[in-house]
Short mmCIF file of N, CA and C in Angstrom, two decimals:
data_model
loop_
_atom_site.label_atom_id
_atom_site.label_comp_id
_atom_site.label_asym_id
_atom_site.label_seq_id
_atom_site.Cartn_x
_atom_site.Cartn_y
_atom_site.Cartn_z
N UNK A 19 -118.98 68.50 14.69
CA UNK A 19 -120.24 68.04 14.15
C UNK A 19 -120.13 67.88 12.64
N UNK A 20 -119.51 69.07 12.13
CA UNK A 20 -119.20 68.52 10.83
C UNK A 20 -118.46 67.29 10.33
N UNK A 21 -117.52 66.51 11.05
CA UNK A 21 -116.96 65.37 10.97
C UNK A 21 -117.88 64.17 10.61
N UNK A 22 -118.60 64.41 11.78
CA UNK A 22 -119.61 63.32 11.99
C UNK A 22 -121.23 63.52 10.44
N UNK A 23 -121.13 65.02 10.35
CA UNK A 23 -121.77 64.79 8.80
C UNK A 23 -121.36 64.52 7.49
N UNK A 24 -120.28 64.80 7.94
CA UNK A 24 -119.16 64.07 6.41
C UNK A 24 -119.25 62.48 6.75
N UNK A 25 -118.88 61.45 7.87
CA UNK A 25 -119.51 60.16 7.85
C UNK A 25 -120.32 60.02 7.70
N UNK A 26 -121.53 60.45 7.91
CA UNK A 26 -122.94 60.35 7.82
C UNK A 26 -122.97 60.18 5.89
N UNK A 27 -122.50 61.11 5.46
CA UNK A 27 -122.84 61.05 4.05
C UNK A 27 -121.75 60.30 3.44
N UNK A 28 -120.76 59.70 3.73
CA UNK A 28 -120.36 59.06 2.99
C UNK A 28 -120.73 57.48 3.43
N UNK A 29 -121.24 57.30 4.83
CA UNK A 29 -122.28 56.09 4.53
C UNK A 29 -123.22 56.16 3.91
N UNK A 30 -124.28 57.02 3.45
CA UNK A 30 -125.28 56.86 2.73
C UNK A 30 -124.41 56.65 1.20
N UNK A 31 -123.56 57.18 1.17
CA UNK A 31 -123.19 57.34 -0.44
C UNK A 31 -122.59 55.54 -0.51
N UNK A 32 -122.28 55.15 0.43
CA UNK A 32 -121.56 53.68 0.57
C UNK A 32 -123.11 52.73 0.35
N UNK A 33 -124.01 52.99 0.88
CA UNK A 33 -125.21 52.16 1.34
C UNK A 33 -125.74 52.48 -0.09
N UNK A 34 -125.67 53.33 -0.92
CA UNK A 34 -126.46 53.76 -2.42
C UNK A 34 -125.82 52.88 -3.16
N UNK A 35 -124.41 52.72 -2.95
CA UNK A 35 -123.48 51.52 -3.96
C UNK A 35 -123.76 50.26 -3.86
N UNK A 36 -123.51 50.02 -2.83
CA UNK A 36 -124.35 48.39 -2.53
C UNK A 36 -125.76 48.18 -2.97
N UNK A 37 -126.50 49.43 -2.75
CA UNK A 37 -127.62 49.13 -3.44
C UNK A 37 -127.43 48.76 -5.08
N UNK A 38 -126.54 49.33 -5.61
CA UNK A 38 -126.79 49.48 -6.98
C UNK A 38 -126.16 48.41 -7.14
N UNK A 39 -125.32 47.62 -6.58
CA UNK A 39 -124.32 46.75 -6.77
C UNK A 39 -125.21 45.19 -6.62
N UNK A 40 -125.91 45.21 -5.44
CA UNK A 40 -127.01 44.33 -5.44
C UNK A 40 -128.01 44.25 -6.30
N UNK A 41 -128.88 45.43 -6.62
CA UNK A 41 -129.42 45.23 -8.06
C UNK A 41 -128.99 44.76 -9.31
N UNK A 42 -128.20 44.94 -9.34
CA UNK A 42 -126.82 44.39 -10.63
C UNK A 42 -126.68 43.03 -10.25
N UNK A 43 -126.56 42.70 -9.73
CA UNK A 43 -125.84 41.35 -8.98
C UNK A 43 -127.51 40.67 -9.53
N UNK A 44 -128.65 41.05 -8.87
CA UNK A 44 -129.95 40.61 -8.85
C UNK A 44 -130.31 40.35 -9.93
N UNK A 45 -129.74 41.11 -11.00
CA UNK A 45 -130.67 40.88 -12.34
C UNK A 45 -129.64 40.15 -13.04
N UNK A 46 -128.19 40.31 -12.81
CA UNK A 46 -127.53 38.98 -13.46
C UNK A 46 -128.11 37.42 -12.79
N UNK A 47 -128.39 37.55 -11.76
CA UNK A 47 -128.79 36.00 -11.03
C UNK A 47 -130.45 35.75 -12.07
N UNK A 48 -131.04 36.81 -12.39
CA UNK A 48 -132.51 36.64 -13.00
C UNK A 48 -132.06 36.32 -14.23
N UNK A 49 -131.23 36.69 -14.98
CA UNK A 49 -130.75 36.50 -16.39
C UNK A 49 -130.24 34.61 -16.39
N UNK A 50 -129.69 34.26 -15.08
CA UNK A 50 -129.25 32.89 -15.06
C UNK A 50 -130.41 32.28 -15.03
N UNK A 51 -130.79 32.33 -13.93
CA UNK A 51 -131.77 31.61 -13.73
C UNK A 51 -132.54 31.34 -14.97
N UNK A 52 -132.62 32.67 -15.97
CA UNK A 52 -133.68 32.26 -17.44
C UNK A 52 -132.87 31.21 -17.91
N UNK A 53 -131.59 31.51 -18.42
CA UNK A 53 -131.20 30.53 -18.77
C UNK A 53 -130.93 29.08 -18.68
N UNK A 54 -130.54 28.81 -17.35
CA UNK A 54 -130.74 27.89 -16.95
C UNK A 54 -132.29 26.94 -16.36
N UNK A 55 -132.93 27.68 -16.62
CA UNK A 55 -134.37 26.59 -16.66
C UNK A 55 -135.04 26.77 -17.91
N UNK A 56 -133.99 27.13 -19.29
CA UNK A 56 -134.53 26.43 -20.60
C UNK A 56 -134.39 25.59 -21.17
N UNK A 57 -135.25 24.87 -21.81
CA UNK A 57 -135.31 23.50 -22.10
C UNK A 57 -134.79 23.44 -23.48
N UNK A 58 -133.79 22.69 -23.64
CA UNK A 58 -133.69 22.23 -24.94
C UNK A 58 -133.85 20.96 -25.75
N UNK A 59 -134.85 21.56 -27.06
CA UNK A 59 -135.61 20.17 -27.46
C UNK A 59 -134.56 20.10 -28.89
N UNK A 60 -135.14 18.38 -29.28
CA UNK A 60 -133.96 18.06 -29.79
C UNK A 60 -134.56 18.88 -31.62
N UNK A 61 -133.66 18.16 -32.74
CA UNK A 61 -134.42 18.95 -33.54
C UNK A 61 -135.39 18.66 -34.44
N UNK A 62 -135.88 17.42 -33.95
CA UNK A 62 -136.97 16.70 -33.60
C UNK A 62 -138.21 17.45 -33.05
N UNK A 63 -137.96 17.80 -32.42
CA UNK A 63 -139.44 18.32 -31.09
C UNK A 63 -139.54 17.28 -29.75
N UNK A 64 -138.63 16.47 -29.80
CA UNK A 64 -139.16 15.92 -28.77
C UNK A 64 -137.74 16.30 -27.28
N UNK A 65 -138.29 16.07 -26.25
CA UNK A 65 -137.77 16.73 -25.07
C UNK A 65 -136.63 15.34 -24.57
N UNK A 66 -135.69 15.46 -24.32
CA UNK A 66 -134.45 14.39 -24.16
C UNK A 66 -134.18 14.42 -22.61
N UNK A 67 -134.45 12.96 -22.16
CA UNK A 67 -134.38 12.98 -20.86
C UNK A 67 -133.02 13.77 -20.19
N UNK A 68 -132.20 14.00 -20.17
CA UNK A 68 -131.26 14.71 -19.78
C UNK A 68 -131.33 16.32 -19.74
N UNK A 69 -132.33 16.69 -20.66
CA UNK A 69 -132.77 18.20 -20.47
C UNK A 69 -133.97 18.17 -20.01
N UNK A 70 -134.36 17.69 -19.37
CA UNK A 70 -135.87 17.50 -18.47
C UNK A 70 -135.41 18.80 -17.12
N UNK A 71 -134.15 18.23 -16.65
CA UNK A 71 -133.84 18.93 -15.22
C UNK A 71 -132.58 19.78 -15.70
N UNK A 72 -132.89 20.02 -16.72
CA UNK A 72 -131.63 21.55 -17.53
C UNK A 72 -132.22 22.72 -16.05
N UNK A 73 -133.64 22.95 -15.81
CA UNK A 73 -133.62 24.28 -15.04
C UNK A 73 -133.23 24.07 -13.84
N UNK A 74 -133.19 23.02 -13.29
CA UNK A 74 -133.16 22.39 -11.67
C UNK A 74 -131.48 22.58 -11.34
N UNK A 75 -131.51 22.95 -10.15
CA UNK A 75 -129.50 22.48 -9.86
C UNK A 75 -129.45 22.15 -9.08
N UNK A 76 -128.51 20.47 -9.23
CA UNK A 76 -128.67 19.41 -8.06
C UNK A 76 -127.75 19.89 -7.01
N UNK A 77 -127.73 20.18 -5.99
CA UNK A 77 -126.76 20.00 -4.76
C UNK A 77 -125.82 18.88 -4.87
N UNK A 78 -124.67 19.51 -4.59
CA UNK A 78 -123.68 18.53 -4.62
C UNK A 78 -123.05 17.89 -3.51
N UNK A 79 -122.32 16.96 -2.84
CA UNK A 79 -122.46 16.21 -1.86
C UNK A 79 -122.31 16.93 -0.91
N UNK A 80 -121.39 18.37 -0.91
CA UNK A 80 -120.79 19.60 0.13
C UNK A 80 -122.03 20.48 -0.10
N UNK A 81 -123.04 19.84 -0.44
CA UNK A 81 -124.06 20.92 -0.02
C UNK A 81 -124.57 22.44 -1.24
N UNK A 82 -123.06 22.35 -1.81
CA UNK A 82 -123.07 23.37 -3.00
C UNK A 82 -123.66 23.44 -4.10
N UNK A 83 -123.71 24.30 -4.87
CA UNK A 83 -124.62 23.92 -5.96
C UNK A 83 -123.48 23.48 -7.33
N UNK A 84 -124.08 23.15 -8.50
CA UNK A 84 -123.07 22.37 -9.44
C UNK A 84 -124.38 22.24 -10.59
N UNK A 85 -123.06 22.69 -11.56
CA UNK A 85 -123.76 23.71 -12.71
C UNK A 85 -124.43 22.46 -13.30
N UNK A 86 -125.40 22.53 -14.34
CA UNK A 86 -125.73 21.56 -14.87
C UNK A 86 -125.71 21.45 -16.44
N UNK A 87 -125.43 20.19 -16.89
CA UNK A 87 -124.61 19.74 -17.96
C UNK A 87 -125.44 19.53 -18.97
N UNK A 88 -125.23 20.52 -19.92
CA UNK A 88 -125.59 20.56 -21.44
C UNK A 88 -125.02 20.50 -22.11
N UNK A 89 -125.13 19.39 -23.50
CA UNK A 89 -124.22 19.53 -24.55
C UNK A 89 -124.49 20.68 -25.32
N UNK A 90 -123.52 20.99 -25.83
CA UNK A 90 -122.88 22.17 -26.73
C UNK A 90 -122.92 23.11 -26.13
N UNK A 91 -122.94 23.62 -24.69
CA UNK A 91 -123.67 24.60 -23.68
C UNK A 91 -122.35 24.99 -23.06
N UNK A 92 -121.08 24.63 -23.01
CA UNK A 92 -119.97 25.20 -22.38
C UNK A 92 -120.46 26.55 -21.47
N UNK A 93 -120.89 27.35 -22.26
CA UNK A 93 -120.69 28.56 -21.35
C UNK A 93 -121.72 28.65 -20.20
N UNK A 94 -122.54 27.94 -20.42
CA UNK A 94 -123.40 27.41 -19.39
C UNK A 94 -122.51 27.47 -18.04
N UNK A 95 -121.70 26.26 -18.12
CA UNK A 95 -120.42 26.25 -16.95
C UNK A 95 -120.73 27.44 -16.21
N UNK A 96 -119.32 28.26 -17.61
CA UNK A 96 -118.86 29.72 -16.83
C UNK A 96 -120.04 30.65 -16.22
N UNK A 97 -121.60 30.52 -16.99
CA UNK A 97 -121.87 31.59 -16.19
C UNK A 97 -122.27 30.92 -15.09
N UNK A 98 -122.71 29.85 -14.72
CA UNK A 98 -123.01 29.26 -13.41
C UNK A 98 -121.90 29.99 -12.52
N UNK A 99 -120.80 29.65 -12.60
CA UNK A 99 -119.59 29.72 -12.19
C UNK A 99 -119.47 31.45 -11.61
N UNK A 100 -119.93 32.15 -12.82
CA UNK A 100 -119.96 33.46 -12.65
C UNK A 100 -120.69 33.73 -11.65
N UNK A 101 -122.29 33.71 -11.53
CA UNK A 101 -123.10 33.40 -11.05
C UNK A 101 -122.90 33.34 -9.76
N UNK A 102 -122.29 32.25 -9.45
CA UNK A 102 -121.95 31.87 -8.12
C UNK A 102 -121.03 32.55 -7.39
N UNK A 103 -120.02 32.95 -8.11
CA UNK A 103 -119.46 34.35 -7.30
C UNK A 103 -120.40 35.66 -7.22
N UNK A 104 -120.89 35.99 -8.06
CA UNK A 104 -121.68 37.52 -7.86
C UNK A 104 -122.66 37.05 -7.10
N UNK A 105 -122.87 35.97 -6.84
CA UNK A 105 -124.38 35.73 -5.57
C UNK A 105 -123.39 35.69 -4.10
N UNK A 106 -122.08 34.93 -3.80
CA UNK A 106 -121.56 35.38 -2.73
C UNK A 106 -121.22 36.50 -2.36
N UNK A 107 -120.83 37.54 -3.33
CA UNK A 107 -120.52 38.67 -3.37
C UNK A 107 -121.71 39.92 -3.24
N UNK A 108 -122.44 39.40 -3.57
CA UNK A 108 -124.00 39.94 -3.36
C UNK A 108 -124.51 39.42 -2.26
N UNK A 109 -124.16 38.02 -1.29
CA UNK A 109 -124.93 38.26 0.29
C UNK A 109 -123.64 38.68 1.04
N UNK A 110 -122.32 39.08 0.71
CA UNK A 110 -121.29 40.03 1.47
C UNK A 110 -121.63 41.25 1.05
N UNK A 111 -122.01 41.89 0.14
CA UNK A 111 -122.38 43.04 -0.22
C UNK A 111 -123.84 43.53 1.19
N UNK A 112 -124.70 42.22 0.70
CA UNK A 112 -125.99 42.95 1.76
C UNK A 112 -125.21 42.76 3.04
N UNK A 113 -124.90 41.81 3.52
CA UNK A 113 -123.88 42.04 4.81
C UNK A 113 -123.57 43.21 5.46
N UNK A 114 -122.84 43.30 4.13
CA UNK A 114 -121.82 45.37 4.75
C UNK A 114 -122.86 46.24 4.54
N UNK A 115 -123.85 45.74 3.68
CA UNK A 115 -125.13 47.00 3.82
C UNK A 115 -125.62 47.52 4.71
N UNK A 116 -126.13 46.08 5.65
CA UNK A 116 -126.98 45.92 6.67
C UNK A 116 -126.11 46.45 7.84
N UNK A 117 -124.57 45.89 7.94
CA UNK A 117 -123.97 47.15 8.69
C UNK A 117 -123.82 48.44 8.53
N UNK A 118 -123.35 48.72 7.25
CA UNK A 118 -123.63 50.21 7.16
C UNK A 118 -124.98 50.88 7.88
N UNK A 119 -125.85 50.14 7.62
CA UNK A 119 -127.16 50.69 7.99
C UNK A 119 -127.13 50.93 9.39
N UNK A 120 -126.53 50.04 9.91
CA UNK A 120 -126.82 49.81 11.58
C UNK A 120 -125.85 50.85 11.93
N UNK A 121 -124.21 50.91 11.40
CA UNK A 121 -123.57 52.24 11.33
C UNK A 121 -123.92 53.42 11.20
N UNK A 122 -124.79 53.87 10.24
CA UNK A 122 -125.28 55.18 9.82
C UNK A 122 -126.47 55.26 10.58
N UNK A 123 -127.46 54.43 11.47
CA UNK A 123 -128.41 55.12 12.53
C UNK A 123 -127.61 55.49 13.99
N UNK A 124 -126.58 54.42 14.19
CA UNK A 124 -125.86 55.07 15.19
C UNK A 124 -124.82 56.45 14.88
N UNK A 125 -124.70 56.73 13.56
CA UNK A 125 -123.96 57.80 13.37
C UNK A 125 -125.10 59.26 13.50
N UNK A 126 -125.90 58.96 13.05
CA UNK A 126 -127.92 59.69 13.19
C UNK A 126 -127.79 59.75 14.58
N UNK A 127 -128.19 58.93 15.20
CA UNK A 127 -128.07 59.02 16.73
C UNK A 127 -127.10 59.92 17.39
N UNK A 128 -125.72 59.38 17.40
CA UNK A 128 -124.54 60.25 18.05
C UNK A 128 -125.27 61.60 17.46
N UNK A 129 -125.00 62.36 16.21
CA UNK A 129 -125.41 63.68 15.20
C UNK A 129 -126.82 64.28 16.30
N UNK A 130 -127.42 63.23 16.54
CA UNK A 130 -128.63 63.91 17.37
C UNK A 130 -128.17 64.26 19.10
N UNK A 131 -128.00 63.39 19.28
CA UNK A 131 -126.95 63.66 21.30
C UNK A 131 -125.87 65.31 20.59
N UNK A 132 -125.18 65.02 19.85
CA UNK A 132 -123.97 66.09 19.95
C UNK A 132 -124.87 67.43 19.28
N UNK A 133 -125.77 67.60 18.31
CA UNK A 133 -126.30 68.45 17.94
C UNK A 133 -127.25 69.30 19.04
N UNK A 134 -127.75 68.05 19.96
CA UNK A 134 -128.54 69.08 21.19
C UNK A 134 -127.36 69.59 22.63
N UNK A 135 -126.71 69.01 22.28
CA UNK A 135 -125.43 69.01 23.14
C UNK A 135 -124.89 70.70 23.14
N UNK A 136 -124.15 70.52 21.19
CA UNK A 136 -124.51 72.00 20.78
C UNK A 136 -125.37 73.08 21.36
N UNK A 137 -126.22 72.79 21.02
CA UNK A 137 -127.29 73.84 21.03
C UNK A 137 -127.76 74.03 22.79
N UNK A 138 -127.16 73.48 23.46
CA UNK A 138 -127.16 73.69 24.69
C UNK A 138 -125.69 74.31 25.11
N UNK A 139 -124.76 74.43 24.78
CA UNK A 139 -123.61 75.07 24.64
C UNK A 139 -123.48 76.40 24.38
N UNK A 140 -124.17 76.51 23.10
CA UNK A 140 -124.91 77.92 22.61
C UNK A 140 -125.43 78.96 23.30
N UNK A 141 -127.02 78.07 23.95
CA UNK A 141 -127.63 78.78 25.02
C UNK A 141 -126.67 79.58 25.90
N UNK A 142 -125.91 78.65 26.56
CA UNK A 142 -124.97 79.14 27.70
C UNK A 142 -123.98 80.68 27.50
N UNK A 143 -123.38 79.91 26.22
CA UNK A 143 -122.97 80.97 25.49
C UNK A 143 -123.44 82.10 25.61
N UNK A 144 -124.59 82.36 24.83
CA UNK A 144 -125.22 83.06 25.05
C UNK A 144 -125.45 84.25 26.33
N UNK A 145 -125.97 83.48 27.75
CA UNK A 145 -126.19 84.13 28.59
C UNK A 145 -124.90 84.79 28.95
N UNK A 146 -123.62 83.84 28.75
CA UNK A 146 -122.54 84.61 28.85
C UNK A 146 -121.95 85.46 28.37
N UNK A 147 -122.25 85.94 27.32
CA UNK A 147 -122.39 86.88 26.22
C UNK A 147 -122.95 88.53 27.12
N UNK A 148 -124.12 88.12 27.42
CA UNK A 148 -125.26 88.89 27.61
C UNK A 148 -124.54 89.13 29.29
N UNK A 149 -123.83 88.09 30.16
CA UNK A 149 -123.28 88.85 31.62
C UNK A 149 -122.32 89.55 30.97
N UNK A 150 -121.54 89.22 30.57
CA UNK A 150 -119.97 90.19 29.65
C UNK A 150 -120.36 91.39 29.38
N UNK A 151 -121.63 91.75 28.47
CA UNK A 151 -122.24 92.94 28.11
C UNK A 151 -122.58 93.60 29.00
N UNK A 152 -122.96 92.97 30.36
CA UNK A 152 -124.25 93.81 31.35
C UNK A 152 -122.42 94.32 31.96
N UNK A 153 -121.70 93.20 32.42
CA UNK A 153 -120.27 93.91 33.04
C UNK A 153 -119.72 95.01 32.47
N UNK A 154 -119.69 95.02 31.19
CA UNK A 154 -119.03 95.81 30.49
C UNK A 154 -119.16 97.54 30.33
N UNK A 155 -120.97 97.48 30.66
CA UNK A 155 -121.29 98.84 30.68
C UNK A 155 -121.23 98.80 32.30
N UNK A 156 -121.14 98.11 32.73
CA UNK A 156 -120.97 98.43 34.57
C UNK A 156 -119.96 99.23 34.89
N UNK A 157 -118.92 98.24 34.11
CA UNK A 157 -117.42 98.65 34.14
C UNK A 157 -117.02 100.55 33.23
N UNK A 158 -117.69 100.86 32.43
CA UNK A 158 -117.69 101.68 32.05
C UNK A 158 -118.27 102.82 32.84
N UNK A 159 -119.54 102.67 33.34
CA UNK A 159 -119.61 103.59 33.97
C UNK A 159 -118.81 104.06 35.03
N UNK A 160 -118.56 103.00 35.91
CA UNK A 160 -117.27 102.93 36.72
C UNK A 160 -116.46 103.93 36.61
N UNK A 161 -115.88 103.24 35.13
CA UNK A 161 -114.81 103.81 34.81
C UNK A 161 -114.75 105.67 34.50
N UNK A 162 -116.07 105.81 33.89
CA UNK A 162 -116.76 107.40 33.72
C UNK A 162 -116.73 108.13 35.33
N UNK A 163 -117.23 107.18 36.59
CA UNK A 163 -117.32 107.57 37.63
C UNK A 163 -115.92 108.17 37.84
N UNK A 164 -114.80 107.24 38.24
CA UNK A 164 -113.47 107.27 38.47
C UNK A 164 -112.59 108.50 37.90
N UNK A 165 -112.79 108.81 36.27
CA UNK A 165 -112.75 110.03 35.93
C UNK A 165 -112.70 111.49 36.43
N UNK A 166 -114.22 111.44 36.50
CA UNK A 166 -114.93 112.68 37.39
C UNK A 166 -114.48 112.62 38.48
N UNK A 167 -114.09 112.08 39.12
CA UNK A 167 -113.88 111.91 40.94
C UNK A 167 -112.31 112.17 40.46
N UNK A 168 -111.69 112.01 39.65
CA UNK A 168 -110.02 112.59 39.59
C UNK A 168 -109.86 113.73 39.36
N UNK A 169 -111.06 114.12 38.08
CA UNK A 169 -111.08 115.66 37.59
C UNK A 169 -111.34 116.10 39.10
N UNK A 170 -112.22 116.16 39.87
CA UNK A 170 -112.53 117.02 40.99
C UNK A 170 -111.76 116.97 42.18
N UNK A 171 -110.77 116.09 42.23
CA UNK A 171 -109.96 115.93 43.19
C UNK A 171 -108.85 117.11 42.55
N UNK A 172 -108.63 116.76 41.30
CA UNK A 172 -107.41 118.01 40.91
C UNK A 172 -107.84 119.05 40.88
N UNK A 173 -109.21 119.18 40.90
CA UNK A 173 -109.43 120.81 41.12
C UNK A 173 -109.34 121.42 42.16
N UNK A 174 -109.95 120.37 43.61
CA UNK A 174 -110.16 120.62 44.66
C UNK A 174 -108.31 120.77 44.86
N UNK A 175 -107.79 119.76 44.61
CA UNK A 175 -106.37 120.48 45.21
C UNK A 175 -105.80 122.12 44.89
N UNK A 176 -106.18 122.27 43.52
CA UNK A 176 -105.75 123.30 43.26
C UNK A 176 -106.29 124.45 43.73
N UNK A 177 -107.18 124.65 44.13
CA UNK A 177 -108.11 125.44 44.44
C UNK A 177 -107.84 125.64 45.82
N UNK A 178 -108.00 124.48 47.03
CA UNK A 178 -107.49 124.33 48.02
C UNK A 178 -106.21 125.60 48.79
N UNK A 179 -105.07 125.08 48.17
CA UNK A 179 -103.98 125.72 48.83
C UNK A 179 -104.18 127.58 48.01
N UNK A 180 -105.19 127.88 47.15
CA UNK A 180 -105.29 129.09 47.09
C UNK A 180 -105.98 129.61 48.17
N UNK A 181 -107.00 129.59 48.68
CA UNK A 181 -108.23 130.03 49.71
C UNK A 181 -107.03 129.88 50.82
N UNK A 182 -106.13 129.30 51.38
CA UNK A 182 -105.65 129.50 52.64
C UNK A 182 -104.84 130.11 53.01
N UNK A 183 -104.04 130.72 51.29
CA UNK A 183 -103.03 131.86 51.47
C UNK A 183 -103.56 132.95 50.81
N UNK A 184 -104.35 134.08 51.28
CA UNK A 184 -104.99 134.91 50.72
C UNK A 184 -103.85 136.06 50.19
N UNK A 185 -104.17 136.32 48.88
CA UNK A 185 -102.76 137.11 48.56
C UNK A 185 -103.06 138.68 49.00
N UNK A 186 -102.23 139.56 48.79
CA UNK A 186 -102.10 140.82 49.45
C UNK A 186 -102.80 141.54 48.46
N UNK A 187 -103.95 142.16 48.97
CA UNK A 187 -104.98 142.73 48.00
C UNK A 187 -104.32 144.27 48.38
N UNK A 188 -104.59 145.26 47.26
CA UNK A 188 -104.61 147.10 47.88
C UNK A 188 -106.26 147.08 48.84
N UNK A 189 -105.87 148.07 49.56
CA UNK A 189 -106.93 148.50 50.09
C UNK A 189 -108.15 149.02 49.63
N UNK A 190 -108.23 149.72 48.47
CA UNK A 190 -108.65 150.37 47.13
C UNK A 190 -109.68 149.36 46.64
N UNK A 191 -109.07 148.00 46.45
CA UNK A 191 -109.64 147.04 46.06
C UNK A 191 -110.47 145.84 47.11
N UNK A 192 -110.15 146.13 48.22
CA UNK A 192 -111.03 145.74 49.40
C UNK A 192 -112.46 146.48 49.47
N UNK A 193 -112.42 147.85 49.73
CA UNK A 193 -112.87 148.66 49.75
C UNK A 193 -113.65 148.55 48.25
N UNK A 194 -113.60 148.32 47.48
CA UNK A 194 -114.44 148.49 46.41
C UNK A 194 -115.32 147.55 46.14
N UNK A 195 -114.45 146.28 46.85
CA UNK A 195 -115.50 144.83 47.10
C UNK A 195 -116.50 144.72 48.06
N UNK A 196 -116.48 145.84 48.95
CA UNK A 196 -117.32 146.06 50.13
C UNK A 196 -118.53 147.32 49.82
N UNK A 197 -118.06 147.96 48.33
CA UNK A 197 -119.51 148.54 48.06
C UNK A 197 -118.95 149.88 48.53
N UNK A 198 -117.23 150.36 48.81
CA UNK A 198 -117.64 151.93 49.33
C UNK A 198 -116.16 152.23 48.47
N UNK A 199 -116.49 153.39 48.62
CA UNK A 199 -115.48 154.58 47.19
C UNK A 199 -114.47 154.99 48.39
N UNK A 200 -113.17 154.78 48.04
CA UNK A 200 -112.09 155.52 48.38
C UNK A 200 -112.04 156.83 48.05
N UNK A 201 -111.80 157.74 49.01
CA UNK A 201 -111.48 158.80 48.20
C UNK A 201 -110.06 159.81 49.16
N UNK A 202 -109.40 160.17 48.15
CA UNK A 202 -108.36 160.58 47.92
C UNK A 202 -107.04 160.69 48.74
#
């Protein structure tokens, strides 16, 4: 189970990066976009048909987009250019997000099946615990029984073969066990 919470958290820690990585990505595309739908007037004041559609970006015959052309604006190009990679890279980013996501509820899920799984394992455990214990003093007493029943068997033997060979008492001492005085 711990396995499966170490994935668990290193998808969230994966799904926090993409987040941050997409925000980043988001506010460079907001930074273009300013730029590219500002107008530049001439130094005149008046607006030059060719920067009319400076903010607009025409599609190009493959459908793509294609930066749009300002003089003295070179870098215009590159960040379009830029742009356009960190925006593919930003809907592959949400991509692997959106899997991660779908990854990390099925990793939630499994964590929930194996965690009650656990805890039903436990239980069992448990009762088995608790027969082991109940055996254990069974077995002990038993074993206390078995004891006593050996001690009294070795006594009884010993004891036994005395009572059937009665040893040779004096008479003196018969007689004295019977309550009457020898005399002389």
């Amino acid at each position: 189970m711990l396995h499966h919470e170490s994935l668990i958290d290193k998808a969230n820690a994966r799904v926090r990066d993409l987040i941050s990585t997409s925000h980043s990505i988001n506010l460079q595309l907001h930074v273009m976009q300013e730029v590219l739908s500002m107008q530049h007037l001439k130094e005149d004041g008046d607006l030059d048909e060719r920067d009319v559609s400076v903010g607009k970006e025409a599609p190009g015959p493959s459908g793509e987009l294609v930066p749009p052309r300002i003089e003295g604006c070179d870098f215009v190009t590159s960040l379009f250019e830029t742009m356009c990679r960190n925006h593919s890279k930003m809907q592959s980013l949400m991509l692997s997000e959106s899997q991660l996501e779908k990854e990390l509820a099925d990793c939630r899920e499994l964590n929930k099946l194996l965690s009650a799984k656990v805890h039903e394992q436990e239980r069992k455990l448990c009762g088995f615990v608790q027969e082991l214990d109940r055996t254990k003093s069974l077995l002990a007493g038993m074993e206390d029984t078995h004891h006593k029943l050996q001690t009294a068997k070795a006594v009884m033997r010993y004891e036994l073969p005395r009572e059937e060979t009665p040893s040779p008492q004096p008479a003196a001492a018969v007689w004295r066990a019977r309550g009457r005085t020898v005399s002389g």
